[in-house]
mmCIF file of C-alpha atoms in Angstrom:
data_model
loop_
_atom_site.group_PDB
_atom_site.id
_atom_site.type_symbol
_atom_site.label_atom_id
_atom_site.label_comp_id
_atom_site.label_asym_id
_atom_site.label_seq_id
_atom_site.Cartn_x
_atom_site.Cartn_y
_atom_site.Cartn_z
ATOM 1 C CA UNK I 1 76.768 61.566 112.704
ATOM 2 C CA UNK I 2 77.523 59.846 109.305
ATOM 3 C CA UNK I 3 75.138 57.638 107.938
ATOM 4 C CA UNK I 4 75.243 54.482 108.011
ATOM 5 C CA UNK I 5 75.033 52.355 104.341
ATOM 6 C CA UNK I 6 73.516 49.124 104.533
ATOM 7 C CA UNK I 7 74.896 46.123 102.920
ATOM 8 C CA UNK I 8 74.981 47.369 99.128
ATOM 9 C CA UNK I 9 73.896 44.097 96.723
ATOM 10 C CA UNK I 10 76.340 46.011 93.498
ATOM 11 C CA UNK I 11 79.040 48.516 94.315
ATOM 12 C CA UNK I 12 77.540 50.945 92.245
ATOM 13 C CA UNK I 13 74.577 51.193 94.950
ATOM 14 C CA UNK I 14 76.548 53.491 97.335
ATOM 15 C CA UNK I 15 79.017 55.549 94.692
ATOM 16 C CA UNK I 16 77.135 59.108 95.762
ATOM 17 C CA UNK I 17 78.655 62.175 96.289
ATOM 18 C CA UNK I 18 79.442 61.830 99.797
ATOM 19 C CA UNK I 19 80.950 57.831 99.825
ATOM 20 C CA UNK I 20 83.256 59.225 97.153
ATOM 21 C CA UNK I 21 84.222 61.878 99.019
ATOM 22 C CA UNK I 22 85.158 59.956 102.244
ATOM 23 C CA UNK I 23 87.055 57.666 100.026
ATOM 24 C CA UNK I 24 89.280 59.639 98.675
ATOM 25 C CA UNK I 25 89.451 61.371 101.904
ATOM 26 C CA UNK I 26 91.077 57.960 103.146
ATOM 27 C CA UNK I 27 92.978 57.170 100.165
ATOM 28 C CA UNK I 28 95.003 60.438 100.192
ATOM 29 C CA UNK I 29 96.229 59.074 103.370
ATOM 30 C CA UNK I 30 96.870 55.636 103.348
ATOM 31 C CA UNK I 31 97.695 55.658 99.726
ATOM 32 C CA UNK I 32 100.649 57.607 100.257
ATOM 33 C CA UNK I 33 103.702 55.723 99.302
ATOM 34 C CA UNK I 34 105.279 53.330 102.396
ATOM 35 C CA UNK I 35 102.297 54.735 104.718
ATOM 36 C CA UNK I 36 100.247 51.805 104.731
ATOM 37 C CA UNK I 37 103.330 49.473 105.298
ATOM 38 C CA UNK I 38 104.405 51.791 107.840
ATOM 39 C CA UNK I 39 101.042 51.677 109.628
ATOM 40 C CA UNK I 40 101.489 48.006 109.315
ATOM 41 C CA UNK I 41 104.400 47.888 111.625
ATOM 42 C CA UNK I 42 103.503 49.736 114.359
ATOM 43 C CA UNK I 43 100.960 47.807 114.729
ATOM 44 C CA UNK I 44 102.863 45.328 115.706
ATOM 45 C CA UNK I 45 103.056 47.113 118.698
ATOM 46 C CA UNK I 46 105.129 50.245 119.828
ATOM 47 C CA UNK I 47 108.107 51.013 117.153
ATOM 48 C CA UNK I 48 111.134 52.961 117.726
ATOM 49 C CA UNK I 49 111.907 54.864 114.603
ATOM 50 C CA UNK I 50 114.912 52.608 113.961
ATOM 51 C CA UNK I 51 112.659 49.398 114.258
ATOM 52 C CA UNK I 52 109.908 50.595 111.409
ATOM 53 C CA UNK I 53 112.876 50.973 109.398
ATOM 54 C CA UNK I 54 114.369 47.869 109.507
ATOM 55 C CA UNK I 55 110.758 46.099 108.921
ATOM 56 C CA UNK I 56 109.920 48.256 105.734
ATOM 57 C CA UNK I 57 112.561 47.334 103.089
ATOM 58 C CA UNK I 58 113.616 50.230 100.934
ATOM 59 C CA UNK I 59 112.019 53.150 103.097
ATOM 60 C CA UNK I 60 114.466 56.147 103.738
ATOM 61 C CA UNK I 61 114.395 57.577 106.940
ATOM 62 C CA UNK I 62 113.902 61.078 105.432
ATOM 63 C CA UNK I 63 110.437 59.521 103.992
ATOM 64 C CA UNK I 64 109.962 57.727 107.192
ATOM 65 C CA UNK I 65 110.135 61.237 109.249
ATOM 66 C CA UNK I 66 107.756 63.024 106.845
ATOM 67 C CA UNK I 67 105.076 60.248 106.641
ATOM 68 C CA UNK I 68 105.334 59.629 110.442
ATOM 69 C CA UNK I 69 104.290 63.341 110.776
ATOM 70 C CA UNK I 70 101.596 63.184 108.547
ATOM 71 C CA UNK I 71 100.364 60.052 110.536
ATOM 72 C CA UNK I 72 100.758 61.594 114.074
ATOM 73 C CA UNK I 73 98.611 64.935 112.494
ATOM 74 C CA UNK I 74 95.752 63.440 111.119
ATOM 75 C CA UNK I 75 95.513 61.183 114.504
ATOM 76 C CA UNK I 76 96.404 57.877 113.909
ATOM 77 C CA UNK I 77 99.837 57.489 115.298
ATOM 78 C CA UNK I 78 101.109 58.581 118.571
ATOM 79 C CA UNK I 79 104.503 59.648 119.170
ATOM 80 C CA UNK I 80 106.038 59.132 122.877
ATOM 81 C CA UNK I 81 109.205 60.555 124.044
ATOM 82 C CA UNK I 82 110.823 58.096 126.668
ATOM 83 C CA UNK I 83 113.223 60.191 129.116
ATOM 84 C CA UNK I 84 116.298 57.997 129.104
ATOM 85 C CA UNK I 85 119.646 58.728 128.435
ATOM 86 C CA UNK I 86 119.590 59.118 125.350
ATOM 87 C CA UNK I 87 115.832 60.142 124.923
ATOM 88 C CA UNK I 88 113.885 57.773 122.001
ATOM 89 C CA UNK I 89 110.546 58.204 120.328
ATOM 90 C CA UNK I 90 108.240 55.158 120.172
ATOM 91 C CA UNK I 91 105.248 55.247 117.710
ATOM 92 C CA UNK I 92 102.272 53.625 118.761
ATOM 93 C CA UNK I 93 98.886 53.199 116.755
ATOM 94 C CA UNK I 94 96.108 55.787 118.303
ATOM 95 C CA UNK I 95 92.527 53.940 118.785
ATOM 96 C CA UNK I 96 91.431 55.812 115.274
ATOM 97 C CA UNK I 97 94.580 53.993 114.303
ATOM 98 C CA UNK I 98 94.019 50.471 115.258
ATOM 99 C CA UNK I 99 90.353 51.426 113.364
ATOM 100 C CA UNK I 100 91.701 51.984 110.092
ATOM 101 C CA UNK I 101 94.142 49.101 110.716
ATOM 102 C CA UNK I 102 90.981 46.938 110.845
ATOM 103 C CA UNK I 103 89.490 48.217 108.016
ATOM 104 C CA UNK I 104 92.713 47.980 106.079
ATOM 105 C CA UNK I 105 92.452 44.427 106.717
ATOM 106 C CA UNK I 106 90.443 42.792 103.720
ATOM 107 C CA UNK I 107 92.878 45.082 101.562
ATOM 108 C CA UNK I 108 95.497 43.201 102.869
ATOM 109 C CA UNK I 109 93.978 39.703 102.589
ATOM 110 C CA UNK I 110 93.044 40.819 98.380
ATOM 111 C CA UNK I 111 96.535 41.355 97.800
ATOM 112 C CA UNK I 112 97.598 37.995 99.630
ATOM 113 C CA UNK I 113 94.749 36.625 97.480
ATOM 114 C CA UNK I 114 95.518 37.992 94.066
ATOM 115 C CA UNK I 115 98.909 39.467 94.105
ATOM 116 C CA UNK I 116 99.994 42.080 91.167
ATOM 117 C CA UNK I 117 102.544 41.961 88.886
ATOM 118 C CA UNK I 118 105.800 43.990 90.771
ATOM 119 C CA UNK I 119 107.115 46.953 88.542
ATOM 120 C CA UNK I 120 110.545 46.770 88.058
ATOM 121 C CA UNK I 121 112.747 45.413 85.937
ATOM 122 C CA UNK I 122 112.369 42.015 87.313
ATOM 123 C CA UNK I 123 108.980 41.988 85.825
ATOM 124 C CA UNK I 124 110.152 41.023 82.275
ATOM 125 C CA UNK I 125 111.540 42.223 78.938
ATOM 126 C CA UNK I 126 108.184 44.400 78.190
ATOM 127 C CA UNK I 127 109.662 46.843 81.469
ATOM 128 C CA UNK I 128 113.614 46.260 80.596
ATOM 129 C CA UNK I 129 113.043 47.154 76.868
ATOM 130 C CA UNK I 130 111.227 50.859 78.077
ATOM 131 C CA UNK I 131 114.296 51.595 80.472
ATOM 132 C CA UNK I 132 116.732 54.319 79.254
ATOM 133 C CA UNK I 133 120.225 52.748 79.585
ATOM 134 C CA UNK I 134 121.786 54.461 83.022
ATOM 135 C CA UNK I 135 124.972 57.064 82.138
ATOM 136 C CA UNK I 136 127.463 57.590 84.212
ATOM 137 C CA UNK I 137 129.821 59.712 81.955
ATOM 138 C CA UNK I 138 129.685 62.598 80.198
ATOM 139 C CA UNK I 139 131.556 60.256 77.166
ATOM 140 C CA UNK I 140 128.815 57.509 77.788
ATOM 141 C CA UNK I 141 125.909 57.457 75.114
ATOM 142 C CA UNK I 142 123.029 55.148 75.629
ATOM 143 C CA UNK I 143 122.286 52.518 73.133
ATOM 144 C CA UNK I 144 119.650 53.061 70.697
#
């Protein structure tokens, strides 16, 4: 059974080998690109694969496949096959799931609360000025 940390009074009170480790443990999961917003849909309630597309903007469906596999192996997302004509998948959060959804939670709240800068041109000139010009030729030469 893992121990249980009490209520630290400074952060650097539980940074031991072992909280580290079950950090980044979680981290290599939901830090995956599009998994967290991904695990944010579904639990919304059960998602056909279509559905979690259309709710997270700019996911491919190739990405969408491989990160719903990776969710579904380590536990936290159940896929269900319903027998119609034609057969559909729904994804539905598992109870270890819904967990991590809860614990996700003040993450979520920190970014309403202090929201980052988006990359991206949009940004400003410091991002635009860094960008290679695109080419679309072989006669096209970027501007220097």
């Amino acid at each position: 059974m893992p121990r249980r940390l009490s209520r630290p009074t400074r952060a650097t009170e539980i940074l031991d080998d072992e909280a580290c480790r079950a950090f980044q443990s979680v981290m290599e999961i939901v830090g995956k690109r599009w998994t967290g917003a991904i695990m944010l849909a579904i639990s919304r309630g059960s998602q056909r694969f279509g559905e979690i597309l259309r709710v997270v903007d700019g996911l491919s469906d190739r990405l969408l496949s491989q990160r719903l596999k990776e969710l579904a192996a380590h536990g936290l997302v159940l896929r269900t096959i319903v027998p119609t004509t034609p057969a559909y998948s729904e994804y539905t959060l598992t109870p270890l799931g819904e967990e991590l959804i809860q614990a996700m939670q003040p993450l979520v709240m920190w970014g309403y609360l202090h929201p980052l800068p988006e990359a991206g041109p949009a940004t400003g000139p410091s991002h635009a000025s860094r960008r290679r010009p695109r080419v679309t030729g072989s006669s096209a030469t970027p501007d220097r």
